[in-house]
Amino acid sequence: MASPKNGKPIYSMLHNVVFMLKIQSNYSKFSVFLYILSIFIFTGLTFLEIRLPQVVVNCATNNATPYEVLLYIGSIGIAIIVLNMLNQWINTYGSFLLSRVTIGLTARKTQKVVNTDYENIESQHCRDIMQKADEALWGTGEGSGAERMIKNIYSFFSNLICFVLFGSFLFFVNPWLTILLTILPMINYFMLIKIQRFQHSSNDYTSSLDRKLWYIANHCGSFDGAKDVRIYGMNQWFVDIYRSLTKERLSWSRKFAWKFFRANILEAVFLIIRDGLAYILLIAMVLNGEIPLGNFVFCFTAIGSFAGWVGGILNKVSAINSASLSICDLREFLEYPEKNNRGTTSVVATPANIEKGYCVDFENMSFRYKEAEVDTLKNINVHIKGGEKIAIVGLNGAGKTTLIKCLCGLYSCSSGNIKVNGINKEDYNIYDYYRMFGTVFQDFYFLPVSIAEAVSGKDKDHTNLQRVKECLEMAGLMEKISTLDDGIYSMLNKQINEDGIDLSGGEKQKLLLARALYKDAPILILDEPTAALDPIAENQMYERYHILTQKKTSFFISHRLSSTRFCDRILYMENGKIIEMGSHEELMRLGGKYAELFELQSRYYKTEVNRSGSTER
């Protein structure tokens, strides 16, 4: 994919015009026919409106009979009315048909959003392009938006045909008329192009401001943050930040407005000079007897319209150019590069021996975030046997979750390989690869759907309700669900659903576990699943974990080292490296970092228990 350099667009305006016309044809061929027809209607309508005053003058100067006057003028009048009605119908129905283009492109953009690599979603650059792609679809300025760009393309051709036809006539009458009416508007046009390029080159920064403003406007009053905002007195802080960002955004808007204002003033001056000189030249020709009165009226009317055609051509080119810059953003996002394998020839995710579970190999694997200077994960080498239960422990920032995200296919390795059943991760089709993992991450998201749908990840028609109940039972949440009036059909999220429910942190963790169990993937990953649980619930979760992970290769990430007793092997991470590896007993005998942290946590828990006992006595 090409990338913009020195503020120049990655696709030319002509390239984007062809692209949009192809898109229009793909989504609505009939609209193409209608808008081509509208070009001829516009041309015919323009000719009749210019011709009508000439016919009136000719009838008066040639002593036409009342019948001839009625016939000529009536015929033209009826034709104008019919063409206007037809043109209005095309504009109305054509707009309806063109909405399919925006809907179709929005669907493509949405599909890209939900299918693009996870790394792209995390990328600031990609999120900026994503926002500008939305602006390209729906428009935030004159001439922008997919539908308006297409309309401007056809409007450009309408003005161009009239310019050529009537310009040829005026050139035949007097070449200076055509030259005068053409040159001056072009000066203003090039000024507008320069302003638009400045505006587009500023979009990266203004999009960042808009995104921050949107975030504050939508999250300062959110249900999740409402408690902190009030208890910690963050109200004014939000207001101050919003005012600061608004002031900066308005400053940029003021710059754009001032540049366009100066261009519009100059355009008005050029208009007076252009039309004034043209009318003086035409009047001089009549006084000198160079053209008859009827032709004078025709030319006089045509000059007024001609100025509109020239201005229309240049304005439409300017609007198309502005929209083209936005379409560049849309296309850049739609064509944003992907690392993951989405081919149809990749291997199928089938286990070598399902009874033993899936084996995993990290081979000299390193990972570095975009624009980071050092690797987050460094030369990871470890073999995980099929069905093995692995605990990954370490302090915050050790790289535990990053390692798991690399394993899941959310991140691509910077160097080295990850193999599942002896097959390189990159050789799997990414969607087949995702199907091998059931995950419970620290940060999670539930759609405002029923509990059953939240567990299955599918709509109710494709949900196995009996399996949902079994998974909720295994996760320890069915007792709570059975007390609800609607049971597994209860809707989540009170903000969206009036009768919805909001689960506690521990209940959400259990619901996530039920979702992972429903998927029944051969590799199970639990990232801090007990963080929101009380000690009793935590112990129950560990016992369930031990039972539910039979014949599954499983990874358990936790800060609480008491969880490691259920695992076959422990990987202790520090600064992106595995510095200790072995069973709990082996690492305790080693007396290293793991043993030190385990003893520290044990003393803490013992102290807490003693305090609780003293309080009770």
Coordinates of C-alpha atoms in Angstrom, one line a residue:
M1 CA 0.0 0.0 0.0
A2 CA 1.3 3.4 -0.9
S3 CA 1.7 5.9 1.9
P4 CA 1.4 9.7 1.8
K5 CA 4.6 11.6 1.5
N6 CA 5.1 15.3 1.9
G7 CA 1.3 15.7 2.4
K8 CA 0.5 14.4 -1.1
P9 CA -2.4 12.0 -1.4
I10 CA -1.7 8.3 -1.9
Y11 CA -4.2 8.1 -4.8
S12 CA -4.8 10.7 -7.5
M13 CA -8.2 12.4 -7.8
L14 CA -8.8 10.6 -11.2
H15 CA -8.0 7.3 -9.6
N16 CA -10.5 7.9 -6.8
V17 CA -13.2 9.1 -9.3
V18 CA -12.9 5.8 -11.2
F19 CA -12.9 3.9 -7.9
M20 CA -16.1 5.6 -6.7
L21 CA -17.9 5.1 -10.0
K22 CA -17.0 1.4 -9.9
I23 CA -18.3 1.2 -6.4
Q24 CA -21.6 2.9 -7.5
S25 CA -22.0 0.4 -10.3
N26 CA -21.4 -2.5 -7.9
Y27 CA -24.0 -1.4 -5.4
S28 CA -26.6 0.3 -7.7
K29 CA -26.3 0.0 -11.5
F30 CA -29.7 1.7 -12.0
S31 CA -28.4 4.8 -10.2
V32 CA -25.6 5.1 -12.8
F33 CA -28.3 5.1 -15.6
L34 CA -30.4 7.7 -13.7
Y35 CA -27.5 10.1 -13.1
I36 CA -26.2 9.8 -16.7
L37 CA -29.8 10.6 -17.8
S38 CA -29.7 13.6 -15.4
I39 CA -26.7 15.0 -17.3
F40 CA -28.7 15.2 -20.6
I41 CA -31.8 16.6 -18.7
F42 CA -29.6 19.3 -17.2
T43 CA -28.2 20.2 -20.6
G44 CA -31.6 20.3 -22.3
L45 CA -33.1 22.3 -19.4
T46 CA -30.3 24.8 -19.6
F47 CA -30.7 25.2 -23.3
L48 CA -34.4 25.8 -23.0
E49 CA -34.0 28.3 -20.2
I50 CA -31.5 30.3 -22.3
R51 CA -33.5 29.9 -25.5
L52 CA -36.8 31.2 -24.0
P53 CA -35.9 34.9 -23.7
Q54 CA -34.5 34.8 -27.2
V55 CA -37.7 33.3 -28.5
V56 CA -39.7 36.1 -26.8
V57 CA -37.5 38.8 -28.3
N58 CA -37.7 37.2 -31.8
C59 CA -41.5 36.9 -31.6
A60 CA -41.7 40.6 -30.7
T61 CA -39.2 41.8 -33.4
N62 CA -40.6 39.5 -36.1
N63 CA -44.3 40.5 -35.5
A64 CA -45.3 36.9 -34.7
T65 CA -49.0 36.0 -34.4
P66 CA -50.5 35.3 -31.0
Y67 CA -50.8 31.6 -32.0
E68 CA -47.1 31.4 -32.9
V69 CA -46.2 33.2 -29.6
L70 CA -48.4 30.8 -27.6
L71 CA -47.0 27.8 -29.6
Y72 CA -43.3 28.6 -29.2
I73 CA -43.4 29.9 -25.6
G74 CA -45.9 27.3 -24.5
S75 CA -43.9 24.4 -25.9
I76 CA -40.7 25.6 -24.3
G77 CA -42.5 26.2 -21.0
I78 CA -44.1 22.8 -20.9
A79 CA -40.8 21.1 -21.8
I80 CA -39.1 23.1 -18.9
I81 CA -41.8 22.0 -16.5
V82 CA -41.6 18.3 -17.5
L83 CA -37.8 18.2 -17.4
N84 CA -37.7 19.9 -14.0
M85 CA -40.2 17.3 -12.6
L86 CA -38.1 14.5 -14.1
N87 CA -34.9 16.0 -12.7
Q88 CA -36.5 16.3 -9.2
W89 CA -37.6 12.7 -9.3
I90 CA -34.1 11.6 -10.3
N91 CA -32.5 13.6 -7.5
T92 CA -34.9 12.2 -5.0
Y93 CA -34.8 8.5 -6.1
G94 CA -31.2 8.7 -7.0
S95 CA -30.3 9.8 -3.5
F96 CA -32.1 6.8 -2.2
L97 CA -30.2 4.5 -4.5
L98 CA -26.9 6.1 -3.6
S99 CA -27.5 5.4 0.1
R100 CA -26.7 1.8 -0.8
V101 CA -23.2 3.0 -1.7
T102 CA -22.6 4.5 1.8
I103 CA -24.2 1.5 3.5
G104 CA -22.1 -0.9 1.4
L105 CA -18.9 0.9 2.1
T106 CA -19.8 1.2 5.8
A107 CA -20.3 -2.6 5.8
R108 CA -16.9 -3.1 4.2
K109 CA -15.3 -0.7 6.7
T110 CA -17.0 -2.5 9.6
Q111 CA -15.9 -5.9 8.3
K112 CA -12.4 -4.6 8.2
V113 CA -12.6 -3.3 11.7
V114 CA -13.8 -6.6 13.2
N115 CA -11.4 -8.7 11.1
T116 CA -8.2 -6.6 11.0
D117 CA -5.2 -7.8 13.1
Y118 CA -5.5 -7.0 16.8
E119 CA -2.2 -5.1 16.5
N120 CA -3.8 -2.7 14.1
I121 CA -6.7 -2.0 16.5
E122 CA -4.1 -1.1 19.2
S123 CA -2.1 1.1 16.7
Q124 CA -2.6 4.8 17.2
H125 CA -1.9 5.4 13.5
C126 CA -4.6 2.8 12.4
R127 CA -7.2 4.3 14.8
D128 CA -6.6 7.8 13.3
I129 CA -7.1 6.4 9.8
M130 CA -10.2 4.6 11.0
Q131 CA -11.7 7.8 12.2
K132 CA -10.9 9.6 9.0
A133 CA -12.5 6.7 7.1
D134 CA -15.7 7.4 8.9
E135 CA -15.5 11.1 7.9
A136 CA -15.0 10.0 4.3
L137 CA -18.1 7.9 4.4
W138 CA -20.5 10.3 6.0
G139 CA -18.7 13.6 5.4
T140 CA -17.8 16.5 7.7
G141 CA -17.3 19.3 5.1
E142 CA -18.4 20.6 1.8
G143 CA -18.3 18.0 -1.0
S144 CA -17.2 15.3 1.4
G145 CA -18.9 12.0 1.9
A146 CA -19.2 9.1 -0.5
E147 CA -22.7 10.0 -1.8
R148 CA -21.9 13.7 -2.3
M149 CA -18.7 12.9 -4.1
I150 CA -20.6 10.8 -6.6
K151 CA -23.2 13.5 -7.1
N152 CA -20.5 16.1 -7.6
I153 CA -18.9 13.9 -10.3
Y154 CA -22.1 13.8 -12.3
S155 CA -22.7 17.5 -11.6
F156 CA -19.2 18.2 -12.9
F157 CA -20.0 16.5 -16.2
S158 CA -23.3 18.4 -16.5
N159 CA -21.5 21.7 -16.2
L160 CA -18.7 20.6 -18.5
I161 CA -21.0 19.7 -21.3
C162 CA -22.8 23.0 -21.1
F163 CA -19.5 24.8 -20.9
V164 CA -18.3 23.1 -24.1
L165 CA -21.6 23.6 -26.0
F166 CA -22.4 27.1 -25.1
G167 CA -18.7 28.1 -24.8
S168 CA -18.3 27.1 -28.4
F169 CA -21.2 29.4 -29.4
L170 CA -19.8 32.3 -27.4
F171 CA -16.3 31.7 -28.8
F172 CA -17.8 31.9 -32.3
V173 CA -19.5 35.2 -31.4
N174 CA -16.3 36.7 -29.8
P175 CA -13.3 34.6 -28.6
W176 CA -12.6 37.1 -25.8
L177 CA -15.9 36.3 -24.2
T178 CA -14.9 32.7 -23.6
I179 CA -11.4 33.5 -22.6
L180 CA -12.5 36.2 -20.1
L181 CA -15.2 34.0 -18.6
T182 CA -12.7 31.1 -18.1
I183 CA -9.4 32.5 -16.9
L184 CA -10.4 34.4 -13.8
P185 CA -12.3 31.6 -12.1
M186 CA -9.3 29.3 -12.5
I187 CA -7.2 31.6 -10.3
N188 CA -9.7 31.2 -7.5
Y189 CA -9.8 27.4 -8.1
F190 CA -6.1 26.9 -7.5
M191 CA -6.4 28.9 -4.3
L192 CA -9.1 26.5 -3.1
I193 CA -7.0 23.4 -4.0
K194 CA -4.1 24.8 -1.9
I195 CA -6.4 25.4 1.1
Q196 CA -7.9 21.9 0.8
R197 CA -4.5 20.3 0.8
F198 CA -3.6 22.3 3.9
Q199 CA -6.8 21.1 5.6
H200 CA -6.1 17.5 4.7
S201 CA -2.5 17.6 5.8
S202 CA -3.9 18.9 9.2
N203 CA -6.3 16.0 9.5
D204 CA -4.0 13.7 11.5
Y205 CA -3.8 16.3 14.2
T206 CA -7.4 17.4 14.2
S207 CA -8.6 13.8 14.1
S208 CA -6.6 13.1 17.3
L209 CA -8.3 16.1 18.9
D210 CA -11.7 15.0 17.8
R211 CA -11.1 11.5 19.2
K212 CA -10.1 12.9 22.6
L213 CA -13.2 15.1 22.6
W214 CA -15.4 12.2 21.7
Y215 CA -13.8 10.1 24.4
I216 CA -14.4 12.7 27.2
A217 CA -17.9 13.5 26.0
N218 CA -18.9 9.8 26.0
H219 CA -17.0 8.5 29.0
C220 CA -17.2 11.3 31.6
G221 CA -20.8 10.4 32.3
S222 CA -20.5 6.6 31.7
F223 CA -21.9 4.2 34.2
D224 CA -18.5 2.6 34.8
G225 CA -16.7 5.8 35.6
A226 CA -19.5 7.7 37.4
K227 CA -18.4 6.6 40.9
D228 CA -14.8 7.7 40.5
V229 CA -15.8 11.0 38.9
R230 CA -17.9 11.9 41.9
I231 CA -15.9 10.4 44.8
Y232 CA -12.6 11.8 43.7
G233 CA -14.0 15.2 42.6
M234 CA -12.9 14.8 39.0
N235 CA -15.8 16.8 37.6
Q236 CA -14.0 20.0 37.1
W237 CA -10.9 18.2 35.8
F238 CA -13.0 16.7 33.0
V239 CA -14.5 20.1 32.2
D240 CA -11.1 21.8 32.1
I241 CA -9.6 19.2 29.8
Y242 CA -12.7 19.4 27.5
R243 CA -12.5 23.2 27.4
S244 CA -8.7 23.1 26.6
L245 CA -9.3 20.6 23.8
T246 CA -12.3 22.5 22.5
K247 CA -10.3 25.7 22.4
E248 CA -7.5 24.1 20.4
R249 CA -10.0 22.5 18.0
L250 CA -11.7 25.8 17.5
S251 CA -8.4 27.4 16.8
W252 CA -7.8 25.0 13.9
S253 CA -11.4 25.5 12.6
R254 CA -10.8 29.3 12.7
K255 CA -7.7 28.9 10.6
F256 CA -9.6 26.9 8.0
A257 CA -12.6 29.4 8.0
W258 CA -10.3 32.4 7.6
K259 CA -8.5 30.8 4.6
F260 CA -11.9 30.0 2.9
F261 CA -13.2 33.5 3.8
R262 CA -10.4 35.2 2.0
A263 CA -10.8 32.8 -1.0
N264 CA -14.6 33.6 -1.2
I265 CA -13.9 37.4 -1.0
L266 CA -11.4 37.1 -3.9
E267 CA -14.0 35.0 -5.8
A268 CA -16.6 37.7 -5.4
V269 CA -14.2 40.4 -6.7
F270 CA -13.3 38.3 -9.7
L271 CA -17.0 37.7 -10.4
I272 CA -17.7 41.4 -10.6
I273 CA -14.7 42.0 -12.9
R274 CA -15.5 39.0 -15.1
D275 CA -19.2 39.6 -15.7
G276 CA -18.7 43.4 -15.9
L277 CA -16.2 43.2 -18.7
A278 CA -18.2 40.5 -20.5
Y279 CA -21.4 42.6 -20.5
I280 CA -19.5 45.7 -21.7
L281 CA -18.0 43.7 -24.6
L282 CA -21.4 42.3 -25.5
I283 CA -23.2 45.7 -25.4
A284 CA -20.5 47.2 -27.6
M285 CA -21.1 44.5 -30.2
V286 CA -24.8 45.2 -30.3
L287 CA -24.2 49.0 -30.6
N288 CA -21.8 48.3 -33.4
G289 CA -24.4 46.1 -35.2
E290 CA -22.2 43.0 -35.0
I291 CA -25.0 40.7 -33.6
P292 CA -28.8 40.9 -33.9
L293 CA -30.9 41.6 -30.8
G294 CA -32.2 38.0 -30.5
N295 CA -28.6 36.7 -30.4
F296 CA -27.7 39.5 -27.9
V297 CA -30.4 38.3 -25.6
F298 CA -29.2 34.6 -26.0
C299 CA -25.6 35.6 -25.4
F300 CA -26.5 37.9 -22.5
T301 CA -28.4 35.0 -20.8
A302 CA -25.7 32.5 -21.7
I303 CA -23.0 34.7 -20.1
G304 CA -24.8 34.7 -16.8
S305 CA -25.2 30.9 -17.0
F306 CA -21.7 30.5 -18.4
A307 CA -20.2 32.0 -15.3
G308 CA -22.2 29.5 -13.3
W309 CA -20.9 26.6 -15.5
V310 CA -17.3 27.7 -15.2
G311 CA -17.7 28.2 -11.5
G312 CA -19.6 24.9 -11.3
I313 CA -16.8 23.0 -13.0
L314 CA -14.2 24.5 -10.8
N315 CA -16.2 24.2 -7.6
K316 CA -17.1 20.6 -8.4
V317 CA -13.5 19.8 -9.2
S318 CA -12.6 21.5 -5.9
A319 CA -15.3 19.5 -4.0
I320 CA -14.3 16.3 -5.7
N321 CA -10.7 16.9 -4.9
S322 CA -11.6 17.5 -1.2
A323 CA -13.7 14.4 -1.2
S324 CA -11.0 12.5 -3.0
L325 CA -8.6 13.3 -0.2
S326 CA -11.1 11.7 2.3
I327 CA -11.6 8.7 0.0
C328 CA -7.8 8.2 0.2
D329 CA -8.2 7.8 3.9
L330 CA -11.0 5.3 3.4
R331 CA -9.1 3.3 0.9
E332 CA -6.0 3.4 3.1
F333 CA -7.9 1.9 5.9
L334 CA -9.7 -0.7 3.7
E335 CA -6.2 -1.7 2.3
Y336 CA -4.4 -1.5 5.7
P337 CA -1.8 -4.3 5.7
E338 CA -2.4 -7.5 7.6
K339 CA 0.2 -9.8 8.9
N340 CA -2.0 -12.8 9.8
N341 CA -2.6 -15.6 7.3
R342 CA -6.1 -15.5 5.9
G343 CA -5.4 -17.8 2.9
T344 CA -7.5 -20.8 2.0
T345 CA -4.5 -23.1 1.5
S346 CA -3.2 -23.0 5.0
V347 CA -3.2 -26.1 7.2
V348 CA -6.4 -27.1 9.1
A349 CA -6.3 -26.8 12.9
T350 CA -6.5 -30.5 13.7
P351 CA -4.7 -32.0 16.7
A352 CA -2.0 -34.6 16.2
N353 CA -3.4 -36.6 19.1
I354 CA -6.5 -35.1 20.8
E355 CA -6.3 -37.6 23.7
K356 CA -3.0 -36.1 24.7
G357 CA -4.0 -32.5 24.0
Y358 CA -2.2 -29.8 21.9
C359 CA 1.5 -29.2 22.4
V360 CA 3.0 -25.7 22.1
D361 CA 6.5 -24.7 21.3
F362 CA 8.1 -21.2 21.7
E363 CA 11.3 -21.2 19.6
N364 CA 13.6 -18.2 20.2
M365 CA 10.5 -16.0 20.2
S366 CA 10.8 -12.3 20.8
F367 CA 8.2 -9.5 20.5
R368 CA 8.5 -5.8 20.3
Y369 CA 5.7 -3.3 20.1
K370 CA 5.5 -0.8 17.2
E371 CA 7.8 2.2 17.7
A372 CA 9.3 0.6 20.9
E373 CA 13.1 0.7 21.2
V374 CA 13.5 -2.6 23.1
D375 CA 11.8 -6.1 23.0
T376 CA 9.0 -6.7 25.5
L377 CA 9.6 -10.5 25.2
K378 CA 13.1 -11.7 24.7
N379 CA 14.2 -15.1 23.3
I380 CA 11.5 -17.2 24.8
N381 CA 12.2 -21.0 24.5
V382 CA 9.9 -23.5 26.0
H383 CA 8.1 -26.7 25.1
I384 CA 4.6 -27.3 26.4
K385 CA 3.4 -30.9 26.3
G386 CA -0.1 -31.7 25.2
G387 CA -2.5 -31.6 28.2
E388 CA 0.0 -29.9 30.4
K389 CA -1.2 -27.2 32.9
I390 CA 1.1 -24.2 32.9
A391 CA 1.2 -21.4 35.4
I392 CA 2.8 -18.1 34.2
V393 CA 3.7 -15.9 37.2
G394 CA 5.7 -12.8 37.8
L395 CA 5.4 -9.2 38.8
N396 CA 3.5 -6.5 36.9
G397 CA 5.1 -5.7 33.5
A398 CA 7.0 -9.0 33.3
G399 CA 5.4 -9.8 29.9
K400 CA 2.9 -12.5 31.0
T401 CA -0.2 -11.2 29.1
T402 CA 1.9 -10.2 26.1
L403 CA 3.3 -13.7 25.9
I404 CA -0.3 -15.1 25.9
K405 CA -1.5 -12.6 23.3
C406 CA 1.4 -13.8 21.0
L407 CA 0.3 -17.4 21.6
C408 CA -3.3 -16.6 20.8
G409 CA -2.4 -14.9 17.5
L410 CA -3.3 -11.4 18.6
Y411 CA 0.3 -10.4 18.2
S412 CA 2.8 -11.5 15.5
C413 CA 6.3 -12.5 16.7
S414 CA 9.0 -10.0 15.9
S415 CA 11.4 -12.9 15.6
G416 CA 11.4 -16.6 16.2
N417 CA 8.4 -18.9 16.1
I418 CA 5.4 -20.3 17.9
K419 CA 4.3 -23.8 16.9
V420 CA 1.1 -25.6 17.8
N421 CA 1.3 -29.4 17.2
G422 CA 4.6 -28.8 15.4
I423 CA 3.1 -26.4 12.9
N424 CA 4.2 -22.8 12.7
K425 CA 1.5 -20.3 13.8
E426 CA 1.8 -18.3 10.6
D427 CA 1.0 -21.4 8.6
Y428 CA -2.5 -21.7 10.1
N429 CA -5.4 -19.7 8.7
I430 CA -5.9 -17.2 11.5
Y431 CA -9.6 -18.0 12.0
D432 CA -8.8 -21.7 12.3
Y433 CA -6.0 -20.8 14.7
Y434 CA -8.4 -18.7 16.9
R435 CA -10.7 -21.7 17.2
M436 CA -8.1 -23.6 19.1
F437 CA -8.2 -21.1 22.1
G438 CA -10.7 -20.6 24.8
T439 CA -9.6 -17.4 26.7
V440 CA -10.5 -15.4 29.8
F441 CA -8.6 -12.1 29.7
Q442 CA -8.4 -9.4 32.4
D443 CA -10.0 -6.8 30.2
F444 CA -13.3 -8.1 28.8
Y445 CA -16.4 -6.9 27.1
F446 CA -20.0 -8.1 27.0
L447 CA -22.4 -7.1 24.4
P448 CA -25.9 -6.0 25.7
V449 CA -27.4 -9.4 24.9
S450 CA -28.9 -12.2 26.9
I451 CA -26.8 -14.3 29.2
A452 CA -27.2 -17.3 27.0
E453 CA -26.0 -15.3 23.9
A454 CA -23.1 -13.9 26.0
V455 CA -22.0 -17.4 26.8
S456 CA -22.3 -18.9 23.3
G457 CA -21.1 -15.8 21.4
K458 CA -23.9 -16.4 18.9
D459 CA -27.5 -15.3 18.4
K460 CA -30.2 -17.3 20.2
D461 CA -31.1 -19.4 17.1
H462 CA -27.6 -20.8 17.0
T463 CA -27.1 -21.2 20.7
N464 CA -27.3 -24.6 22.4
L465 CA -29.2 -23.7 25.5
Q466 CA -28.6 -27.0 27.3
R467 CA -24.9 -26.6 26.9
V468 CA -25.1 -23.0 28.1
K469 CA -26.7 -24.2 31.4
E470 CA -24.0 -26.9 31.8
C471 CA -21.2 -24.4 31.3
L472 CA -22.8 -21.9 33.7
E473 CA -23.1 -24.8 36.2
M474 CA -19.5 -25.7 35.8
A475 CA -18.4 -22.1 36.1
G476 CA -20.4 -21.8 39.4
L477 CA -22.8 -19.2 38.1
M478 CA -26.0 -21.2 37.5
E479 CA -27.2 -20.8 41.1
K480 CA -27.2 -17.0 40.7
I481 CA -28.8 -17.1 37.2
S482 CA -31.6 -19.4 38.4
T483 CA -32.7 -16.7 40.8
L484 CA -33.3 -14.2 38.0
D485 CA -36.9 -13.9 36.6
D486 CA -35.7 -14.5 33.0
G487 CA -32.9 -17.0 33.9
I488 CA -30.4 -17.4 31.0
Y489 CA -32.6 -15.1 28.9
S490 CA -31.9 -12.2 31.2
M491 CA -30.4 -9.2 29.3
L492 CA -27.0 -7.7 30.3
N493 CA -26.3 -4.0 30.6
K494 CA -28.8 -1.7 32.3
Q495 CA -27.7 1.3 30.2
I496 CA -29.0 -0.4 27.0
N497 CA -31.7 -2.7 28.2
E498 CA -34.2 -1.3 30.6
D499 CA -34.7 -4.6 32.4
G500 CA -31.1 -5.6 32.1
I501 CA -28.8 -6.7 34.9
D502 CA -25.3 -5.7 36.0
L503 CA -23.2 -8.6 37.3
S504 CA -20.6 -8.2 40.0
G505 CA -16.9 -8.4 39.2
G506 CA -16.7 -12.0 40.4
E507 CA -19.9 -13.0 38.5
K508 CA -18.5 -11.5 35.3
Q509 CA -15.3 -13.6 35.7
K510 CA -17.5 -16.7 36.1
L511 CA -19.5 -15.8 33.0
L512 CA -16.2 -15.4 31.1
L513 CA -15.2 -18.9 32.2
A514 CA -18.5 -20.3 31.1
R515 CA -18.0 -18.7 27.7
A516 CA -14.5 -20.3 27.4
L517 CA -16.0 -23.6 28.5
Y518 CA -18.8 -23.4 25.9
K519 CA -16.3 -23.0 23.1
D520 CA -14.6 -26.2 24.3
A521 CA -11.3 -25.2 22.7
P522 CA -8.4 -27.6 23.1
I523 CA -6.2 -24.8 24.6
L524 CA -7.6 -22.9 27.6
I525 CA -6.1 -19.6 28.8
L526 CA -7.1 -17.9 32.0
D527 CA -5.6 -14.5 32.6
E528 CA -6.1 -13.4 36.2
P529 CA -9.5 -15.2 36.5
T530 CA -9.6 -14.9 40.3
A531 CA -8.7 -11.2 40.5
A532 CA -12.3 -10.2 41.4
L533 CA -13.1 -13.2 43.6
D534 CA -13.0 -13.6 47.4
P535 CA -10.7 -16.3 48.9
I536 CA -13.5 -18.9 49.2
A537 CA -14.7 -18.4 45.6
E538 CA -11.0 -18.3 44.5
N539 CA -10.4 -21.8 46.0
Q540 CA -13.6 -23.1 44.4
M541 CA -12.4 -21.7 41.1
Y542 CA -9.0 -23.4 41.4
E543 CA -10.8 -26.8 42.1
R544 CA -13.0 -26.3 39.1
Y545 CA -10.0 -25.3 37.0
H546 CA -8.3 -28.5 37.9
I547 CA -11.3 -30.6 36.9
L548 CA -12.3 -28.7 33.8
T549 CA -8.8 -28.6 32.2
Q550 CA -8.5 -32.4 32.0
K551 CA -7.2 -33.3 28.5
K552 CA -6.7 -29.6 27.7
T553 CA -3.5 -27.8 27.4
S554 CA -4.0 -24.9 29.7
F555 CA -2.3 -21.7 30.8
F556 CA -3.0 -19.9 34.0
I557 CA -1.7 -16.4 34.6
S558 CA -1.9 -15.0 38.1
H559 CA -0.2 -12.8 40.7
R560 CA -1.4 -15.1 43.5
L561 CA 1.1 -17.9 43.6
S562 CA -1.2 -20.1 45.6
S563 CA -2.8 -21.0 42.2
T564 CA 0.3 -22.7 41.1
R565 CA -0.3 -25.9 43.1
F566 CA -2.9 -27.0 40.5
C567 CA -0.3 -26.7 37.7
D568 CA 2.2 -29.2 36.3
R569 CA 4.8 -26.6 35.7
I570 CA 5.5 -22.9 36.5
L571 CA 7.1 -20.3 34.3
Y572 CA 8.4 -17.4 36.3
M573 CA 8.9 -14.3 34.1
E574 CA 10.9 -11.1 34.7
N575 CA 11.6 -8.3 32.2
G576 CA 10.3 -10.3 29.3
K577 CA 12.3 -13.4 30.0
I578 CA 11.5 -16.8 31.6
I579 CA 14.1 -16.9 34.3
E580 CA 12.8 -19.9 36.3
M581 CA 10.9 -22.9 35.2
G582 CA 9.7 -26.1 37.0
S583 CA 7.2 -27.5 39.4
H584 CA 6.3 -25.7 42.7
E585 CA 8.5 -28.1 44.7
E586 CA 11.4 -27.7 42.3
L587 CA 11.3 -23.9 42.3
M588 CA 11.0 -23.8 46.1
R589 CA 14.1 -26.0 46.4
L590 CA 15.8 -23.7 43.9
G591 CA 15.3 -20.8 46.3
G592 CA 15.2 -18.2 43.6
K593 CA 12.8 -15.4 42.7
Y594 CA 9.7 -17.6 42.8
A595 CA 10.5 -19.0 46.2
E596 CA 11.2 -15.5 47.5
L597 CA 7.8 -14.2 46.2
F598 CA 5.9 -17.2 47.4
E599 CA 7.3 -16.9 50.9
L600 CA 6.5 -13.2 50.9
Q601 CA 2.9 -13.8 49.9
S602 CA 2.6 -16.7 52.4
R603 CA 3.7 -14.4 55.3
Y604 CA 1.1 -11.8 54.1
Y605 CA -1.7 -14.3 54.1
K606 CA -0.7 -15.7 57.5
T607 CA -0.6 -12.2 58.9
E608 CA -4.1 -11.5 57.5
V609 CA -5.4 -14.8 59.0
N610 CA -3.9 -14.0 62.4
R611 CA -5.4 -10.6 62.4
S612 CA -8.8 -12.0 61.5
G613 CA -8.6 -14.5 64.3
S614 CA -7.6 -11.9 66.9
T615 CA -10.5 -9.7 65.8
E616 CA -13.0 -12.5 66.2
R617 CA -11.7 -13.3 69.7

